mmCIF file with all atom_site columns, C-alpha atoms in Angstrom:
data_model
loop_
_atom_site.group_PDB
_atom_site.id
_atom_site.type_symbol
_atom_site.label_atom_id
_atom_site.label_alt_id
_atom_site.label_comp_id
_atom_site.label_asym_id
_atom_site.label_entity_id
_atom_site.label_seq_id
_atom_site.pdbx_PDB_ins_code
_atom_site.Cartn_x
_atom_site.Cartn_y
_atom_site.Cartn_z
_atom_site.occupancy
_atom_site.B_iso_or_equiv
_atom_site.pdbx_formal_charge
_atom_site.auth_seq_id
_atom_site.auth_comp_id
_atom_site.auth_asym_id
_atom_site.auth_atom_id
_atom_site.pdbx_PDB_model_num
ATOM 1  C CA . UNK A 1 1  ? 0.000   0.000   0.000  1.00 0.00 ? 1  UNK A CA 1
ATOM 2  C CA . UNK A 1 2  ? 1.443   3.383   -0.927 1.00 0.00 ? 2  UNK A CA 1
ATOM 3  C CA . UNK A 1 3  ? 1.550   6.581   1.113  1.00 0.00 ? 3  UNK A CA 1
ATOM 4  C CA . UNK A 1 4  ? -1.493  8.103   -0.576 1.00 0.00 ? 4  UNK A CA 1
ATOM 5  C CA . UNK A 1 5  ? -3.615  5.066   0.237  1.00 0.00 ? 5  UNK A CA 1
ATOM 6  C CA . UNK A 1 6  ? -2.458  5.172   3.866  1.00 0.00 ? 6  UNK A CA 1
ATOM 7  C CA . UNK A 1 7  ? -3.327  8.859   3.998  1.00 0.00 ? 7  UNK A CA 1
ATOM 8  C CA . UNK A 1 8  ? -6.814  8.247   2.602  1.00 0.00 ? 8  UNK A CA 1
ATOM 9  C CA . UNK A 1 9  ? -7.827  5.339   4.836  1.00 0.00 ? 9  UNK A CA 1
ATOM 10 C CA . UNK A 1 10 ? -6.008  6.386   8.007  1.00 0.00 ? 10 UNK A CA 1
ATOM 11 C CA . UNK A 1 11 ? -5.934  3.687   10.686 1.00 0.00 ? 11 UNK A CA 1
ATOM 12 C CA . UNK A 1 12 ? -8.745  1.602   9.194  1.00 0.00 ? 12 UNK A CA 1
ATOM 13 C CA . UNK A 1 13 ? -8.007  -2.075  8.609  1.00 0.00 ? 13 UNK A CA 1
ATOM 14 C CA . UNK A 1 14 ? -7.708  -3.405  5.059  1.00 0.00 ? 14 UNK A CA 1
ATOM 15 C CA . UNK A 1 15 ? -9.809  -6.581  4.991  1.00 0.00 ? 15 UNK A CA 1
ATOM 16 C CA . UNK A 1 16 ? -10.063 -7.535  1.333  1.00 0.00 ? 16 UNK A CA 1
ATOM 17 C CA . UNK A 1 17 ? -9.519  -6.798  -2.336 1.00 0.00 ? 17 UNK A CA 1
ATOM 18 C CA . UNK A 1 18 ? -12.535 -4.531  -2.701 1.00 0.00 ? 18 UNK A CA 1
ATOM 19 C CA . UNK A 1 19 ? -14.449 -3.490  -5.813 1.00 0.00 ? 19 UNK A CA 1
ATOM 20 C CA . UNK A 1 20 ? -11.532 -2.242  -7.883 1.00 0.00 ? 20 UNK A CA 1
ATOM 21 C CA . UNK A 1 21 ? -8.523  -3.583  -6.016 1.00 0.00 ? 21 UNK A CA 1
ATOM 22 C CA . UNK A 1 22 ? -7.933  -0.285  -4.230 1.00 0.00 ? 22 UNK A CA 1
ATOM 23 C CA . UNK A 1 23 ? -8.115  0.164   -0.447 1.00 0.00 ? 23 UNK A CA 1
ATOM 24 C CA . UNK A 1 24 ? -11.312 2.208   -0.324 1.00 0.00 ? 24 UNK A CA 1
ATOM 25 C CA . UNK A 1 25 ? -14.784 2.032   1.158  1.00 0.00 ? 25 UNK A CA 1
ATOM 26 C CA . UNK A 1 26 ? -17.991 2.065   -0.895 1.00 0.00 ? 26 UNK A CA 1
ATOM 27 C CA . UNK A 1 27 ? -21.498 0.921   0.034  1.00 0.00 ? 27 UNK A CA 1
ATOM 28 C CA . UNK A 1 28 ? -22.573 -1.019  -3.070 1.00 0.00 ? 28 UNK A CA 1
ATOM 29 C CA . UNK A 1 29 ? -25.491 -3.393  -3.587 1.00 0.00 ? 29 UNK A CA 1
ATOM 30 C CA . UNK A 1 30 ? -23.777 -5.145  -6.494 1.00 0.00 ? 30 UNK A CA 1
ATOM 31 C CA . UNK A 1 31 ? -20.498 -5.645  -4.571 1.00 0.00 ? 31 UNK A CA 1
ATOM 32 C CA . UNK A 1 32 ? -21.125 -5.508  -0.799 1.00 0.00 ? 32 UNK A CA 1
ATOM 33 C CA . UNK A 1 33 ? -17.509 -6.277  0.133  1.00 0.00 ? 33 UNK A CA 1
ATOM 34 C CA . UNK A 1 34 ? -15.566 -3.071  0.847  1.00 0.00 ? 34 UNK A CA 1
ATOM 35 C CA . UNK A 1 35 ? -11.782 -3.326  1.012  1.00 0.00 ? 35 UNK A CA 1
ATOM 36 C CA . UNK A 1 36 ? -11.481 -1.476  4.327  1.00 0.00 ? 36 UNK A CA 1
ATOM 37 C CA . UNK A 1 37 ? -13.519 -1.331  7.494  1.00 0.00 ? 37 UNK A CA 1
ATOM 38 C CA . UNK A 1 38 ? -15.783 1.700   7.956  1.00 0.00 ? 38 UNK A CA 1
ATOM 39 C CA . UNK A 1 39 ? -14.266 2.853   11.258 1.00 0.00 ? 39 UNK A CA 1
ATOM 40 C CA . UNK A 1 40 ? -10.763 2.717   12.724 1.00 0.00 ? 40 UNK A CA 1
ATOM 41 C CA . UNK A 1 41 ? -10.249 0.220   15.519 1.00 0.00 ? 41 UNK A CA 1
ATOM 42 C CA . UNK A 1 42 ? -10.918 1.584   19.000 1.00 0.00 ? 42 UNK A CA 1
ATOM 43 C CA . UNK A 1 43 ? -10.077 -0.188  22.261 1.00 0.00 ? 43 UNK A CA 1
ATOM 44 C CA . UNK A 1 44 ? -13.761 -1.136  22.610 1.00 0.00 ? 44 UNK A CA 1
ATOM 45 C CA . UNK A 1 45 ? -13.941 -2.635  19.113 1.00 0.00 ? 45 UNK A CA 1
ATOM 46 C CA . UNK A 1 46 ? -10.617 -4.393  19.622 1.00 0.00 ? 46 UNK A CA 1
ATOM 47 C CA . UNK A 1 47 ? -12.039 -6.041  22.747 1.00 0.00 ? 47 UNK A CA 1
ATOM 48 C CA . UNK A 1 48 ? -15.187 -7.091  20.853 1.00 0.00 ? 48 UNK A CA 1
ATOM 49 C CA . UNK A 1 49 ? -13.090 -8.528  17.997 1.00 0.00 ? 49 UNK A CA 1
ATOM 50 C CA . UNK A 1 50 ? -11.323 -10.747 20.523 1.00 0.00 ? 50 UNK A CA 1
ATOM 51 C CA . UNK A 1 51 ? -14.667 -11.776 22.026 1.00 0.00 ? 51 UNK A CA 1
ATOM 52 C CA . UNK A 1 52 ? -16.121 -12.605 18.570 1.00 0.00 ? 52 UNK A CA 1
ATOM 53 C CA . UNK A 1 53 ? -13.391 -15.209 18.059 1.00 0.00 ? 53 UNK A CA 1
ATOM 54 C CA . UNK A 1 54 ? -15.190 -17.307 20.664 1.00 0.00 ? 54 UNK A CA 1
ATOM 55 C CA . UNK A 1 55 ? -18.785 -18.496 20.766 1.00 0.00 ? 55 UNK A CA 1
ATOM 56 C CA . UNK A 1 56 ? -21.108 -15.894 19.246 1.00 0.00 ? 56 UNK A CA 1
ATOM 57 C CA . UNK A 1 57 ? -23.785 -16.928 21.742 1.00 0.00 ? 57 UNK A CA 1
ATOM 58 C CA . UNK A 1 58 ? -21.732 -14.998 24.312 1.00 0.00 ? 58 UNK A CA 1
ATOM 59 C CA . UNK A 1 59 ? -22.153 -11.749 22.349 1.00 0.00 ? 59 UNK A CA 1
ATOM 60 C CA . UNK A 1 60 ? -25.149 -9.547  23.045 1.00 0.00 ? 60 UNK A CA 1
ATOM 61 C CA . UNK A 1 61 ? -27.208 -8.177  20.173 1.00 0.00 ? 61 UNK A CA 1
ATOM 62 C CA . UNK A 1 62 ? -25.773 -4.714  20.920 1.00 0.00 ? 62 UNK A CA 1
ATOM 63 C CA . UNK A 1 63 ? -22.225 -6.099  20.654 1.00 0.00 ? 63 UNK A CA 1
ATOM 64 C CA . UNK A 1 64 ? -23.027 -7.789  17.336 1.00 0.00 ? 64 UNK A CA 1
ATOM 65 C CA . UNK A 1 65 ? -24.468 -4.521  16.019 1.00 0.00 ? 65 UNK A CA 1
ATOM 66 C CA . UNK A 1 66 ? -21.403 -2.590  17.216 1.00 0.00 ? 66 UNK A CA 1
ATOM 67 C CA . UNK A 1 67 ? -19.139 -5.025  15.365 1.00 0.00 ? 67 UNK A CA 1
ATOM 68 C CA . UNK A 1 68 ? -21.254 -4.673  12.219 1.00 0.00 ? 68 UNK A CA 1
ATOM 69 C CA . UNK A 1 69 ? -21.248 -0.867  12.371 1.00 0.00 ? 69 UNK A CA 1
ATOM 70 C CA . UNK A 1 70 ? -17.463 -0.839  12.846 1.00 0.00 ? 70 UNK A CA 1
ATOM 71 C CA . UNK A 1 71 ? -17.125 -2.648  9.516  1.00 0.00 ? 71 UNK A CA 1
ATOM 72 C CA . UNK A 1 72 ? -20.025 -1.173  7.520  1.00 0.00 ? 72 UNK A CA 1
ATOM 73 C CA . UNK A 1 73 ? -21.587 2.294   7.310  1.00 0.00 ? 73 UNK A CA 1
ATOM 74 C CA . UNK A 1 74 ? -25.035 1.064   6.265  1.00 0.00 ? 74 UNK A CA 1
ATOM 75 C CA . UNK A 1 75 ? -26.993 -2.146  6.050  1.00 0.00 ? 75 UNK A CA 1
ATOM 76 C CA . UNK A 1 76 ? -28.014 -3.241  2.547  1.00 0.00 ? 76 UNK A CA 1
ATOM 77 C CA . UNK A 1 77 ? -31.605 -2.267  3.391  1.00 0.00 ? 77 UNK A CA 1
ATOM 78 C CA . UNK A 1 78 ? -30.411 1.237   4.304  1.00 0.00 ? 78 UNK A CA 1
ATOM 79 C CA . UNK A 1 79 ? -28.437 1.492   1.052  1.00 0.00 ? 79 UNK A CA 1
ATOM 80 C CA . UNK A 1 80 ? -31.545 0.591   -0.972 1.00 0.00 ? 80 UNK A CA 1
ATOM 81 C CA . UNK A 1 81 ? -33.943 2.799   1.020  1.00 0.00 ? 81 UNK A CA 1
ATOM 82 C CA . UNK A 1 82 ? -35.366 5.832   -0.784 1.00 0.00 ? 82 UNK A CA 1
ATOM 83 C CA . UNK A 1 83 ? -33.760 9.142   0.150  1.00 0.00 ? 83 UNK A CA 1
ATOM 84 C CA . UNK A 1 84 ? -36.793 11.312  -0.503 1.00 0.00 ? 84 UNK A CA 1
ATOM 85 C CA . UNK A 1 85 ? -34.979 13.248  -3.218 1.00 0.00 ? 85 UNK A CA 1
#
């Protein structure tokens, strides 16, 4: 990853190839696999990531939602929802 890419994504984790092979984030219905997580890792998220390695039955619904929102800005339903414009 070059300097410009590091500058653009900051401390967010690169987790895959992404839509075009670049480390960027896009909410897309046709390719719902962004290359980087939505938010940088905080101590709270880091703790939840360790907890998720175990049995998911031990995670509360709020913890599961927090993990999801750390990785994604919107759900697919939110992406498809009308904006009113």
